[in-house]
Amino acid sequence: MIRSTLTAGVLAGAALFMQPPAGAQIPDAVLAGSAANIEADVRFLGDDLLEGREAGTRGFDLAALYVATQYRLIGLEPAGDDGSYFQSVPLIRGVRDREGARFAITRGDEALEFVFEDEYLPAVNFSTGEESISAPMVFVGQAVAAPHHDHDDFAGVDVAGKIAVVLNSAPASFPDAERAYYAHRIEKWRALEERGAVGMITLGDPEREAKRPWSLDAPNWKRPFMRRLDADGRPADDFPGLRVRVSASVGIAERVFAGSPYTAAEVFAMLEAGELVSFDLAGEATLSTRATLDRLESSNVVARLPGSDPALSQEHIVMTAHLDHVGFGAPVNGDTLYNGVQDNAMGTATMLETARLLADSPESFARSFLFVALTAEEKGLLGAYHYANTPTVPADGIVANVNMDMPVIIGDVTDVIPIGIEHSTLGDVTERAVAQADIVLTPDPAPEEVVFVRSDQYPFVRAGIPAVYLKGGVKLRDGGDGEAIVKAFRAKRYHLPSDDLDQPLYWPAAGRLAYVNYRIGSLIANDPERPQWLPDSFFGQTFGKH
Ligand SMILES: [Zn+2]
């Protein structure tokens, strides 16, 4: 990218002049307007008529039309396919068939059959739909091979032709970013397929299932799984060498490890101590899966706010929020409609309000903005992977991603929680932006969960693009325990029908979040330099180009 220093100098001066000073309050009228706009959008997107906005359903398509209509009202340019606001996302859907599923272990005369839904669930094989395998089992810890940490769960065992039994996550001794990278299912699938494993059993652990019991999510097995299709029409990130994968509850662990060198209790003690070893398991497992496959199209909804600088306007800051949720599901207290209000009507509404603030701002912005309401996040960040891999603007001109996902707006807070700011110069940008809105940053209270790889910014990160993601704050002005409220939300409402419009919501806090994202956008847009990965960032080192 060629830039004249003159332009850069003028820009920096103009931007400084226009920006609110550090410690500035958000003007009351702006905040009230934002709160009202966000409430209006959330009350529409979270309504029962939208049927939980599952990708591939009428409810999602109505939500997409609503977002396109808001873009049009704001005056944003269409930036999807063929001059429209919609970017088509080709997907394949798989609905599992209970009758075609099986998980059994035989050891000598002993035959164990596990119970579908109560104890295990098969994944969909998107290449063939139906598969069945019988093979010896091998325990491979967390299936992590990280040479520069001198860690190899595959050392001393051979997984070729076998079914691998695997625990979630990655070693707690790794720095958070690397732990997140290696905990990701894609890295595990890749590692196992490369080594010739033919199947995989992902086993729950006591700590994880104490936080979110198996029984809470298992009844929703009827919901479709999805993959995106690549340019050749094949399922992307599917690893078909792993012919059958199943997930199983920690409740069956004792039976899986029976007759083997270590008991389940010993394995979980080793997990806690960070001293897992790998070993062959006694017996042979049979795994079967069957699903009905079909192909469909969903849409990302994309708009553009053009920048003012002839050269820099070719560069884009991509603001994202996923529009989809999980649709209908198993009844909880008689309710089968999963509205997805915090997840992610709220994030979508926050993104729309950020777009309004940018479009209405008296400032001019050198760089351009893109706003992308993403599909199929709940199916594995599929809309984001599609956009990051095949953007509707030149890929090397995308300078940053600002994502908004399930902020969890709990009340009148004085803070926001930044995710991923330690990896790039967007950390500095975020600090300046919150100072302009008179709020503070609270460090992520659960860094070990590494939310940075679990929402739509991660496909952009993997494409080398620095990203930031703000979650709603926890410091309540009335002194209440905000962290406890967020924890209660995650246990009682997250991905359940009660994430609906009947929960307590405080709209001005979402307005503040939109304002901070607007300030972040403004600072990136008018900085002479594009955001950079920090030299010591694992993600920058692994994926970065700039
Ligand atoms: Zn979400």
mmCIF file with all atom_site columns, C-alpha atoms and ligand atoms in Angstrom, residues 322 324-325 342-344 377-378 404-406 454-456 469 494-495, ligand 1:
data_model
loop_
_atom_site.group_PDB
_atom_site.id
_atom_site.type_symbol
_atom_site.label_atom_id
_atom_site.label_alt_id
_atom_site.label_comp_id
_atom_site.label_asym_id
_atom_site.label_entity_id
_atom_site.label_seq_id
_atom_site.pdbx_PDB_ins_code
_atom_site.Cartn_x
_atom_site.Cartn_y
_atom_site.Cartn_z
_atom_site.occupancy
_atom_site.B_iso_or_equiv
_atom_site.pdbx_formal_charge
_atom_site.auth_seq_id
_atom_site.auth_comp_id
_atom_site.auth_asym_id
_atom_site.auth_atom_id
_atom_site.pdbx_PDB_model_num
ATOM   1  C  CA . HIS A 1 322 ? -23.979 -12.808 13.948 1.00 0.00 ? 322 HIS A CA 1
ATOM   2  C  CA . ASP A 1 324 ? -28.544 -16.199 13.505 1.00 0.00 ? 324 ASP A CA 1
ATOM   3  C  CA . HIS A 1 325 ? -29.504 -18.073 16.642 1.00 0.00 ? 325 HIS A CA 1
ATOM   4  C  CA . GLN A 1 342 ? -28.556 -11.415 24.171 1.00 0.00 ? 342 GLN A CA 1
ATOM   5  C  CA . ASP A 1 343 ? -27.203 -13.991 21.671 1.00 0.00 ? 343 ASP A CA 1
ATOM   6  C  CA . ASN A 1 344 ? -27.234 -12.149 19.369 1.00 0.00 ? 344 ASN A CA 1
ATOM   7  C  CA . GLU A 1 377 ? -22.343 -18.593 13.662 1.00 0.00 ? 377 GLU A CA 1
ATOM   8  C  CA . GLU A 1 378 ? -24.203 -21.107 15.778 1.00 0.00 ? 378 GLU A CA 1
ATOM   9  C  CA . MET A 1 404 ? -20.057 -7.862  18.529 1.00 0.00 ? 404 MET A CA 1
ATOM   10 C  CA . ASP A 1 405 ? -21.360 -11.124 19.965 1.00 0.00 ? 405 ASP A CA 1
ATOM   11 C  CA . MET A 1 406 ? -23.584 -11.680 22.970 1.00 0.00 ? 406 MET A CA 1
ATOM   12 C  CA . ARG A 1 454 ? -14.962 -18.836 19.893 1.00 0.00 ? 454 ARG A CA 1
ATOM   13 C  CA . SER A 1 455 ? -16.757 -16.136 18.004 1.00 0.00 ? 455 SER A CA 1
ATOM   14 C  CA . ASP A 1 456 ? -16.799 -14.621 14.538 1.00 0.00 ? 456 ASP A CA 1
ATOM   15 C  CA . TYR A 1 469 ? -14.356 -7.878  20.450 1.00 0.00 ? 469 TYR A CA 1
ATOM   16 C  CA . TYR A 1 494 ? -27.565 -18.960 27.440 1.00 0.00 ? 494 TYR A CA 1
ATOM   17 C  CA . HIS A 1 495 ? -28.745 -21.131 24.515 1.00 0.00 ? 495 HIS A CA 1
HETATM 18 ZN ZN . ZN  B 2 .   ? -23.355 -15.638 19.774 1.00 0.00 ? 1   ZN  B ZN 1
#
